[in-house]
Amino acid sequence: MLSFGNALSGARAAAGLTVEELGRRCGLSGGEVSALEAGQPTTGAVMDRCALAFGLRVDDLQRGEAEHADLAMLFKRSRAITAGPRRGALAMLELDENLGLSRFSRSVWELYDLLGALEQPLPQLPDLSRQWEARPQDQRAGEHLARIARRELGLTPDGPIDSMRRLVEKTLHIPVLYSGEDEVDPRIHGASLVHPMPAVLVAANRLRPWVTRMTLAHELCHLLFHRASPVTDPGGLSVNAGEGWVLDGAHEAREQEANAFAAAFLVPGYALRQLFQGQRHDTPGAVKRVSQRFGVGRKVAVNRVVDTFELSSARRQSLLQTGEEWVADFSDDEVRPSECGLQQGVLRARALEALVAARITRTRARSVLGIPDDQPIEDAGLTDDLAAPVLPPERRLGLRLQRLLEEQGDERIVGEVVRIEAGGYEASLHDLDGVRVGMATLDAEGNLVDTKHA
Amino acid sequence: MKSAPGRGERQLHLLQSQPGSCQAACLAMALAQRVAGAAPREIEARLHGAHERKHPINTVGSNEPGVRYIPADGDDEMVQRFRAELNGGAMLIVHVLGSPWVARLPKGVTGPRGPLAVSGPSGGGIHSVLIASLAEQEFVVLDPWYSNDLQPLLVSDDELRQVVTGFRAVVVEPAAGPPRR
């Protein structure tokens, strides 16, 4: 384990940040960051913010994980790109901008520990990058990649993917976190990271089933084919940004490749040709049929028909603009509102499972789930004991009274707090040797009424 | 709370020499790790009662390099802060409430003076214990009141939060050089 100061310094160096840049992400000045790196003591809250800047928990930071952390690598790449003549894809990761990716990364680290505590398998995903050599301007790249992926994952070459969620989450065991409103910058559609384990983020604005399917397929491409890409560091966070971002050449190619893969993975060209054998494929009705059979939206369906049958761009435009509205029925890929949130869904399920199995403590579970001490954990699967607030009212009052005394410069130590028959509470006060030297009286709401010396 | 007598921290244990010297004993255990060959018993004797009406914690805190205070508010932040300090090689002395502490001790933990006195009209007294290190999810704690037969004790973060008084904790930083663990 590293000291906090050394760990912070090492992480900052690994990410290529200046003290001012790191300070902006942590709400500190550059001087304060320097002081922390020199070993100045600080509060747990500040340490937590510093670790979060790298998408880590304090323990992870002190284990030196930042040197491999995807977010730190991303900062470094971002620096290289933004320093160039063209503000690139990762310029969106302005160093003082909170896009929510650090919280996603931290949730994955939490999940990684929970899976370890539960002795559950980690996702084992084949690295297919060696099976594919990207060629610039390859119009068929998506089709080739999709064919390789289907083969290596044991899928049929041309059948519809009934449920992308089931494939990614259940078959491949890749945890997927669905962000809640305001947790991730709305300009981000999805993200994936490989360290400490493959994991995917689907942003709140991508939760219609056919959009979720595309996002999952897009991120799957990054995890399968881009882990050792020469345009990035080994591993690393992939960010699927919305339209309108200016991408640098290498990342733009990678994102386009992932988009092409996603479309071809969900709608294989071979399957399309089979579907329309001897039938018209260039009508709005054909597009609707593709959409409903393969669980993709209108735009993807049109593009797949046009690309597969090499239709004109004019036909593409007319197909995009005409035809009735429909919704593809792929309900297995719906995301329930209760699953949305970086501390919900799979993270919540594993945390509660670990709590019930006594693999983690109540305090840890509350920390992972972001539930305050004085609120019960709402879950029907928990016993009253596990779900109850972690501290009884008397203990909370005692701790609060201790803070109050210290703020007043009172050096006495608060002993046990007991409820009294007349209403309210009494607390014994002790000197530093533990000798009882006074008494504090609190009203029924826990407000301090008076203190007495013995 | 569990007993883990197989752990190496047991060798650090110091039985407090008299009632009321629990903090001096905890400080002695921690400070002895900073100087090769230092005798904990001599450190305890030097600290306890050495300054009339001045408590050993205040005396040491103001005089010894590498000794400082941090908040111990009994919340999740405290747990994180303690873990970070321990991960950095420091040891911590915390005040605990006597009766909930004693109630959680593993069966069989005893000492030459019998159970720690926790009686009183408004609950138990205050006691000090040393958090020597971390084990997986638990804190490794040495209690100077009891003999080391069944020590160290493994204390979960839930349990720690149930017993701390909320009074600030003392951090004893490691000696210069590689971390102890």
XYZ file of C-alpha atoms in Angstrom:
635
model
C 0.000 0.000 0.000
C 1.145 3.475 -0.815
C 0.726 6.469 1.432
C -2.122 8.656 0.245
C 0.262 11.426 -0.844
C 2.468 9.081 -2.846
C -0.549 7.382 -4.373
C -2.034 10.697 -5.445
C 1.235 11.883 -6.889
C 1.692 8.638 -8.822
C -1.852 8.726 -10.140
C -1.496 12.300 -11.305
C 1.724 11.466 -13.110
C 0.134 8.413 -14.739
C -2.741 10.535 -15.985
C -0.476 13.312 -17.167
C -2.306 15.977 -15.163
C -0.883 19.103 -13.619
C -1.690 19.846 -9.961
C -4.060 22.571 -11.133
C -5.914 20.246 -13.504
C -6.295 17.569 -10.850
C -7.318 20.227 -8.351
C -10.115 21.424 -10.635
C -11.529 17.908 -10.758
C -11.377 17.622 -6.961
C -12.496 21.117 -5.988
C -9.010 21.977 -4.681
C -6.344 24.480 -5.578
C -3.107 23.349 -7.143
C -1.334 24.244 -3.927
C -3.683 22.053 -1.916
C -3.025 19.124 -4.245
C 0.717 19.658 -3.819
C 0.298 19.715 -0.040
C -1.649 16.443 -0.108
C 1.032 14.857 -2.253
C 3.628 16.009 0.269
C 1.759 14.107 2.975
C -0.394 16.775 4.593
C -3.226 15.101 6.547
C -6.722 15.662 5.248
C -10.280 14.509 5.681
C -11.749 11.334 4.287
C -14.092 13.388 2.107
C -11.190 15.107 0.329
C -9.384 11.789 -0.140
C -12.573 10.382 -1.580
C -12.925 13.236 -4.084
C -9.315 12.819 -5.174
C -9.780 9.085 -5.762
C -13.022 9.708 -7.617
C -11.189 11.968 -10.051
C -9.544 8.780 -11.334
C -12.740 6.749 -11.089
C -11.389 4.867 -8.096
C -12.042 4.394 -4.410
C -9.424 5.511 -1.887
C -8.278 1.926 -1.295
C -7.794 1.388 -5.033
C -5.829 4.616 -5.332
C -3.530 3.562 -2.503
C -2.988 0.208 -4.157
C -1.560 2.083 -7.130
C -4.424 1.127 -9.426
C -4.499 4.529 -11.080
C -1.477 3.555 -13.140
C -3.698 1.061 -14.961
C -7.057 2.762 -14.502
C -8.927 3.393 -17.693
C -9.888 6.915 -16.742
C -6.288 7.908 -16.063
C -5.308 6.514 -19.464
C -8.138 8.460 -21.004
C -6.871 11.692 -19.480
C -3.514 11.007 -20.993
C -4.973 10.362 -24.428
C -7.203 13.371 -24.060
C -4.169 15.494 -23.328
C -2.367 14.224 -26.395
C -5.334 14.934 -28.637
C -6.333 18.309 -27.261
C -2.753 19.443 -27.529
C -2.789 18.751 -31.231
C -3.885 21.067 -34.000
C -7.376 19.662 -33.978
C -9.524 19.411 -30.884
C -10.377 15.766 -30.888
C -12.925 13.276 -29.700
C -11.648 13.285 -26.228
C -11.520 17.033 -26.012
C -14.998 16.538 -24.642
C -13.324 15.206 -21.578
C -12.390 18.710 -20.588
C -10.454 18.180 -17.458
C -12.679 20.308 -15.278
C -15.870 18.840 -16.649
C -17.687 16.127 -14.803
C -19.179 13.788 -17.333
C -20.107 11.096 -14.853
C -17.582 8.625 -16.210
C -15.605 8.611 -12.981
C -18.699 7.479 -11.068
C -19.302 4.768 -13.637
C -15.716 3.604 -13.234
C -15.975 3.623 -9.452
C -19.189 1.599 -9.554
C -17.385 -0.998 -11.645
C -14.620 -1.197 -9.065
C -17.241 -1.672 -6.360
C -18.863 -4.405 -8.399
C -15.517 -6.072 -9.021
C -14.931 -6.328 -5.270
C -18.464 -7.590 -4.646
C -18.098 -10.342 -7.232
C -14.849 -11.337 -5.558
C -16.509 -11.377 -2.138
C -19.309 -13.518 -3.540
C -16.828 -15.759 -5.354
C -18.752 -15.250 -8.567
C -17.071 -15.478 -11.969
C -15.696 -12.399 -13.628
C -16.542 -11.836 -17.298
C -14.193 -13.750 -19.545
C -14.369 -12.140 -22.927
C -12.260 -13.253 -25.868
C -9.903 -10.660 -27.261
C -10.645 -10.807 -30.971
C -8.501 -7.868 -31.977
C -5.875 -10.185 -33.491
C -8.450 -11.709 -35.793
C -9.060 -8.453 -37.496
C -6.782 -6.011 -39.202
C -8.550 -2.738 -39.815
C -8.269 -1.312 -43.301
C -9.059 2.326 -43.905
C -12.296 3.045 -45.719
C -13.357 -0.604 -45.563
C -17.085 -0.442 -46.240
C -17.536 -4.073 -45.251
C -15.669 -3.861 -41.957
C -18.813 -4.015 -39.818
C -20.031 -7.089 -41.668
C -16.710 -8.890 -41.239
C -16.439 -8.036 -37.569
C -20.009 -9.127 -36.900
C -19.403 -12.457 -38.595
C -16.269 -13.073 -36.504
C -18.073 -12.089 -33.306
C -21.087 -14.301 -33.984
C -18.808 -17.238 -34.738
C -16.608 -16.766 -31.667
C -19.575 -16.228 -29.374
C -21.306 -19.353 -30.635
C -24.239 -17.551 -32.237
C -25.980 -18.456 -35.471
C -24.606 -16.477 -38.429
C -27.940 -14.985 -39.441
C -30.578 -15.274 -36.721
C -31.985 -12.286 -34.839
C -30.455 -11.580 -31.430
C -33.509 -12.136 -29.242
C -32.094 -10.161 -26.369
C -28.886 -8.172 -26.327
C -29.231 -7.756 -22.593
C -29.373 -11.491 -22.086
C -26.386 -12.031 -24.367
C -24.226 -9.385 -22.708
C -25.344 -9.694 -19.094
C -26.241 -13.375 -18.707
C -24.251 -15.244 -21.330
C -21.087 -13.162 -21.349
C -21.455 -12.066 -17.676
C -20.526 -8.501 -18.572
C -22.024 -6.135 -16.015
C -24.071 -3.356 -17.573
C -24.867 -0.216 -15.611
C -27.780 1.923 -16.755
C -27.335 5.499 -15.647
C -30.105 7.498 -14.080
C -31.147 11.002 -15.017
C -28.374 13.546 -14.458
C -25.770 10.940 -13.562
C -23.963 11.027 -16.862
C -23.546 13.908 -19.240
C -26.407 13.744 -21.763
C -23.894 13.981 -24.604
C -22.606 10.517 -23.777
C -24.511 7.510 -25.092
C -22.464 4.755 -23.611
C -19.054 3.692 -22.451
C -17.121 0.560 -21.732
C -14.011 -0.215 -19.788
C -11.804 -3.245 -19.425
C -9.999 -2.646 -16.160
C -10.558 -4.121 -13.594
C -13.034 -6.113 -15.699
C -15.073 -5.598 -18.858
C -18.139 -3.488 -18.085
C -20.583 -1.348 -20.032
C -22.441 1.850 -19.342
C -25.685 2.633 -21.151
C -26.722 6.227 -20.683
C -30.194 7.225 -19.532
C -31.010 8.698 -22.926
C -30.486 5.316 -24.617
C -33.089 3.293 -22.806
C -35.627 2.570 -25.525
C -35.144 -1.141 -26.266
C -33.942 -0.790 -29.846
C -31.536 1.972 -28.833
C -30.274 -0.016 -25.868
C -29.631 -2.934 -28.237
C -27.521 -0.784 -30.524
C -25.577 0.731 -27.632
C -24.831 -2.684 -26.171
C -23.725 -3.984 -29.554
C -21.546 -0.910 -30.103
C -19.799 -1.338 -26.749
C -19.444 -5.072 -27.339
C -17.429 -4.236 -30.428
C -15.031 -2.122 -28.382
C -14.627 -4.882 -25.815
C -14.084 -7.614 -28.401
C -12.002 -5.871 -31.007
C -10.508 -2.666 -29.654
C -8.760 -3.760 -26.506
C -5.334 -3.842 -28.079
C -5.931 -1.333 -30.802
C -2.802 0.434 -31.968
C -4.613 3.767 -31.744
C -5.008 3.535 -28.017
C -3.326 2.137 -24.964
C -3.903 -1.507 -24.183
C -7.278 -1.579 -22.521
C -8.906 1.681 -21.791
C -12.212 3.389 -21.566
C -14.229 3.750 -24.734
C -16.701 6.561 -24.853
C -19.565 6.476 -27.274
C -20.422 10.115 -27.751
C -23.420 11.572 -29.469
C -23.487 13.067 -32.892
C -21.894 16.416 -33.350
C -18.630 15.646 -31.651
C -15.522 16.264 -33.623
C -13.465 13.126 -33.521
C -9.827 12.800 -34.304
C -9.080 10.381 -37.119
C -8.127 7.309 -35.113
C -11.004 7.504 -32.675
C -13.474 8.472 -35.318
C -12.530 5.355 -37.277
C -12.934 3.229 -34.184
C -16.339 4.680 -33.381
C -17.522 4.265 -36.975
C -16.299 0.704 -36.908
C -18.256 0.033 -33.717
C -21.381 1.583 -35.219
C -21.039 -0.503 -38.369
C -20.424 -3.600 -36.266
C -23.504 -2.958 -34.128
C -25.770 -2.620 -37.149
C -24.367 -5.688 -38.893
C -24.290 -7.734 -35.696
C -27.990 -7.111 -35.122
C -28.957 -7.234 -38.812
C -26.559 -9.508 -40.717
C -26.476 -8.808 -44.466
C -26.706 -12.526 -45.234
C -29.909 -12.717 -43.181
C -31.368 -9.764 -45.054
C -30.720 -11.338 -48.424
C -32.362 -14.532 -47.198
C -35.326 -12.605 -45.847
C -36.074 -10.837 -49.112
C -35.304 -13.628 -51.520
C -37.532 -12.949 -54.492
C -39.318 -10.116 -52.711
C -39.048 -6.331 -52.841
C -36.580 -4.956 -50.329
C -36.714 -1.245 -51.123
C -40.120 -0.326 -49.717
C -41.210 1.209 -46.399
C -42.889 -2.093 -45.638
C -39.577 -3.916 -46.084
C -37.905 -1.496 -43.703
C -40.605 -2.079 -41.112
C -40.185 -5.824 -41.490
C -36.423 -5.545 -40.913
C -36.946 -3.345 -37.904
C -39.419 -5.662 -36.261
C -37.622 -8.882 -37.060
C -34.185 -7.733 -35.880
C -35.149 -5.253 -33.155
C -33.593 -2.109 -34.551
C -34.921 1.380 -35.125
C -36.001 2.822 -38.450
C -32.708 4.515 -39.232
C -30.644 1.376 -38.685
C -33.127 -0.719 -40.652
C -33.004 1.690 -43.591
C -29.220 1.827 -43.561
C -28.913 -1.936 -43.456
C -31.322 -2.366 -46.387
C -29.627 0.341 -48.438
C -26.093 -0.880 -47.703
C -26.863 -4.564 -48.177
C -28.698 -4.116 -51.457
C -26.523 -1.189 -52.565
C -29.431 1.214 -53.064
C -28.921 4.855 -53.942
C -28.566 7.644 -51.419
C -31.753 9.177 -52.813
C -33.595 5.989 -51.982
C -32.074 6.094 -48.500
C -33.493 9.581 -47.983
C -36.931 8.661 -49.225
C -37.074 5.544 -47.045
C -36.046 7.562 -44.008
C -38.780 10.106 -44.606
C -41.725 7.868 -45.418
C -43.623 5.084 -43.798
C -45.761 4.636 -40.734
C -44.422 4.836 -37.187
C -43.875 1.571 -35.342
C -42.186 0.234 -32.289
C -40.207 -2.953 -32.513
C -41.293 -5.378 -29.822
C -38.152 -6.539 -28.087
C -39.397 -6.316 -24.535
C -36.574 -8.494 -23.205
C -34.310 -5.518 -23.763
C -36.443 -3.057 -21.840
C -34.771 -1.444 -18.857
C -37.001 -0.993 -15.828
C -36.835 2.334 -14.005
C -35.688 0.526 -10.855
C -32.578 -0.639 -12.729
C -31.519 2.879 -13.650
C -28.821 4.488 -11.578
C -25.123 3.819 -11.139
C -25.821 2.468 -7.647
C -28.841 0.437 -8.721
C -29.343 -2.546 -10.987
C -26.617 -5.128 -10.914
C -24.584 -3.233 -8.327
C -27.495 -3.090 -5.913
C -28.383 -6.732 -6.505
C -24.843 -7.938 -5.837
C -24.428 -5.667 -2.798
C -27.627 -6.967 -1.200
C -26.652 -10.515 -2.038
C -23.271 -9.998 -0.384
C -24.933 -8.398 2.634
C -27.324 -11.319 3.129
C -24.431 -13.760 2.744
C -22.469 -11.779 5.359
C -19.680 -11.176 2.838
C -19.873 -7.432 3.430
C -20.960 -5.348 6.393
C -23.983 -3.096 6.588
C -21.740 -0.041 6.513
C -20.116 -1.260 3.321
C -23.450 -2.051 1.715
C -24.746 1.402 2.573
C -21.630 3.011 1.182
C -21.896 1.058 -2.080
C -25.587 1.843 -2.449
C -25.400 5.432 -1.264
C -27.949 4.915 1.510
C -27.582 7.211 4.547
C -27.114 5.698 7.998
C -30.426 6.853 9.332
C -32.532 5.366 6.546
C -33.536 1.742 6.197
C -32.371 -0.237 3.178
C -35.521 -0.828 1.198
C -35.564 -4.385 -0.006
C -38.046 -7.124 0.701
C -35.282 -9.722 0.647
C -33.542 -8.329 3.706
C -34.285 -9.147 7.322
C -35.342 -6.260 9.547
C -31.977 -6.413 11.220
C -30.028 -5.952 8.005
C -32.403 -3.362 6.596
C -32.523 -1.221 9.731
C -30.560 2.012 10.063
C -27.009 1.093 11.003
C -26.941 3.105 14.226
C -29.741 3.311 16.801
C -31.035 6.800 17.673
C -29.099 6.953 20.957
C -25.789 6.263 19.197
C -26.473 8.881 16.545
C -27.304 11.420 19.234
C -24.104 10.585 21.106
C -21.979 11.079 18.012
C -23.749 14.320 17.180
C -23.274 15.587 20.736
C -19.579 14.758 20.572
C -19.187 16.892 17.451
C -21.088 19.718 19.113
C -18.872 19.657 22.206
C -15.732 19.657 20.093
C -17.009 22.633 18.120
C -17.490 24.406 21.428
C -13.954 23.574 22.543
C -15.230 21.206 25.234
C -12.623 18.449 25.723
C -14.971 15.981 27.394
C -15.832 12.654 25.822
C -19.457 11.665 25.403
C -20.260 8.304 26.942
C -23.437 6.382 26.472
C -26.711 8.134 25.803
C -29.861 6.812 27.467
C -33.505 7.710 27.046
C -35.066 9.024 30.268
C -38.607 8.475 31.473
C -39.432 12.156 31.596
C -38.722 12.400 27.871
C -35.472 13.269 26.206
C -32.043 11.806 26.815
C -29.088 11.964 29.158
C -25.456 11.466 28.225
C -22.538 10.877 30.556
C -19.470 13.021 29.958
C -15.960 11.791 30.672
C -12.478 13.198 30.846
C -9.658 11.811 28.757
C -8.901 9.207 31.430
C -12.446 7.916 31.133
C -13.530 9.282 34.497
C -17.089 10.519 34.532
C -17.006 14.282 35.025
C -20.416 15.525 33.948
C -23.775 15.015 32.331
C -25.531 16.406 29.270
C -29.286 16.641 28.890
C -31.004 16.515 25.507
C -34.632 17.099 24.674
C -36.875 14.615 22.902
C -35.640 15.840 19.486
C -32.042 15.349 20.558
C -31.203 19.027 20.961
C -28.726 19.852 23.692
C -30.488 21.446 26.699
C -27.545 21.829 29.069
C -24.343 20.252 30.312
C -23.216 19.926 33.912
C -19.916 19.206 35.547
C -19.905 16.539 38.219
C -16.014 -9.242 16.802
C -13.697 -12.185 16.324
C -10.498 -13.401 17.867
C -7.452 -13.942 15.635
C -4.567 -15.048 17.857
C -2.665 -16.412 14.891
C -1.990 -12.946 13.514
C 1.370 -11.291 13.958
C -0.085 -8.184 15.579
C -0.389 -10.216 18.761
C 3.332 -9.650 19.331
C 2.734 -5.914 19.596
C 0.318 -6.263 22.503
C 1.057 -4.567 25.807
C -1.005 -5.212 28.913
C -1.707 -1.913 30.603
C 0.151 -1.691 33.887
C -2.648 -0.119 35.900
C -6.281 0.989 35.598
C -6.531 4.223 33.684
C -3.384 3.720 31.636
C -5.133 2.290 28.584
C -4.252 5.242 26.377
C -0.669 5.314 27.520
C -0.434 1.594 26.788
C -1.952 2.040 23.330
C 0.426 4.867 22.568
C 3.334 2.801 23.827
C 2.385 -0.092 21.543
C 2.236 2.207 18.538
C 5.276 4.338 19.335
C 7.412 1.283 20.033
C 7.053 0.376 16.358
C 8.707 3.586 15.331
C 12.015 3.071 17.118
C 13.940 -0.162 16.843
C 14.590 -1.645 20.248
C 12.230 0.688 22.106
C 10.641 -0.898 25.178
C 6.859 -0.394 25.259
C 6.681 -0.761 29.013
C 9.149 2.088 29.474
C 7.213 4.249 27.029
C 3.957 3.572 28.880
C 5.565 4.472 32.201
C 6.976 7.655 30.707
C 3.612 8.704 29.314
C 1.194 7.733 32.060
C 1.020 10.312 34.781
C 4.250 11.906 33.701
C 2.627 15.279 33.409
C 0.356 16.265 36.224
C -3.186 16.898 34.938
C -1.943 16.606 31.415
C -3.238 13.613 29.615
C -0.808 11.382 27.726
C -2.631 11.894 24.467
C -2.330 15.656 24.713
C 1.272 15.399 25.848
C 2.267 13.044 23.080
C 0.187 14.803 20.482
C 2.004 18.020 21.070
C 5.478 16.611 21.627
C 5.937 13.583 19.415
C 6.530 13.919 15.695
C 4.258 11.791 13.573
C 1.377 11.869 16.056
C -1.767 13.752 15.120
C -5.522 13.780 15.513
C -8.211 13.023 12.994
C -11.999 13.172 13.341
C -13.718 9.917 14.253
C -17.350 10.841 13.873
C -18.659 7.300 13.654
C -19.834 7.711 10.076
C -18.848 6.088 6.817
C -16.287 8.805 6.210
C -14.570 7.770 9.441
C -14.332 4.202 8.210
C -12.839 5.325 4.912
C -10.426 7.669 6.638
C -9.296 4.963 9.066
C -8.750 2.549 6.224
C -6.705 5.090 4.321
C -4.507 5.811 7.338
C -3.988 2.127 8.062
C -3.261 1.412 4.423
C -0.549 4.040 4.656
C 1.035 2.133 7.547
C -0.237 4.270 10.443
C -1.820 2.963 13.655
C -4.850 4.497 15.322
C -5.981 4.897 18.905
C -9.716 5.258 19.350
C -11.978 5.816 22.308
C -14.722 3.260 22.684
C -17.773 3.064 24.889
C -17.149 0.505 27.600
C -20.371 -1.456 27.679
C -20.964 -2.006 23.955
C -17.282 -2.836 23.577
C -17.352 -5.443 26.321
C -20.653 -6.825 25.060
C -19.053 -7.578 21.686
C -15.851 -9.198 22.950
C -15.433 -12.806 21.858
C -16.102 -15.397 24.526
C -13.019 -16.257 26.539
C -11.223 -12.932 26.294
C -9.976 -12.267 29.825
C -7.282 -10.412 31.658
C -5.606 -10.332 35.064
C -8.020 -7.694 36.316
C -11.171 -9.415 35.173
C -13.767 -7.742 32.960
C -13.453 -4.089 32.122
C -15.669 -2.060 34.484
C -18.571 -0.649 32.533
C -20.989 0.223 35.323
C -22.276 3.683 36.035
C -25.541 5.523 36.407
C -25.597 6.590 32.781
C -23.825 3.773 31.091
C -20.293 2.564 30.926
C -16.954 4.227 31.025
C -14.584 5.130 28.242
C -11.799 2.867 27.079
C -9.020 3.162 24.520
C -7.921 0.518 22.061
C -5.310 0.382 19.335
C -6.182 -0.336 15.707
C -2.976 -1.876 14.475
C -3.805 -2.766 10.882
C -6.397 -3.973 8.402
C -7.417 -7.505 7.561
C -9.572 -7.848 4.464
C -12.757 -6.100 5.609
C -11.983 -5.863 9.306
C -9.896 -3.745 11.618
C -7.194 -5.538 13.610
C -7.480 -4.246 17.157
C -5.435 -4.701 20.329
C -7.068 -4.099 23.709
C -4.556 -3.363 26.488
C -6.990 -4.267 29.286
C -7.066 -7.937 28.373
C -4.251 -10.417 27.989
C -3.138 -11.262 24.473
C -4.175 -14.938 24.565
C -7.085 -14.374 22.205
C -5.866 -11.203 20.570
C -5.780 -9.399 18.212
C -9.471 -8.850 17.710
C -11.070 -8.462 14.301
C -13.650 -5.677 14.363
C -15.953 -4.981 11.442
C -16.685 -1.445 10.366
C -20.281 -1.830 11.578
C -19.042 -2.864 15.004
C -16.524 -0.069 15.116
C -19.231 2.462 14.401
C -21.350 0.991 17.184
C -18.633 1.439 19.793
C -16.609 4.574 19.023
C -17.404 7.588 21.156
C -17.000 10.010 18.283
C -14.059 11.670 20.034
C -11.118 12.339 17.738
C -8.720 9.503 17.079
C -4.955 9.600 17.434
C -2.892 8.701 14.395
C 0.615 7.382 14.959
C 2.385 7.520 11.655
C 4.822 4.816 10.640
C 8.514 5.267 10.968
C 10.279 6.435 7.832
C 11.034 3.565 5.505
C 8.977 0.868 3.883
C 5.485 0.216 5.254
C 5.299 -2.332 8.025
C 2.937 -4.739 6.328
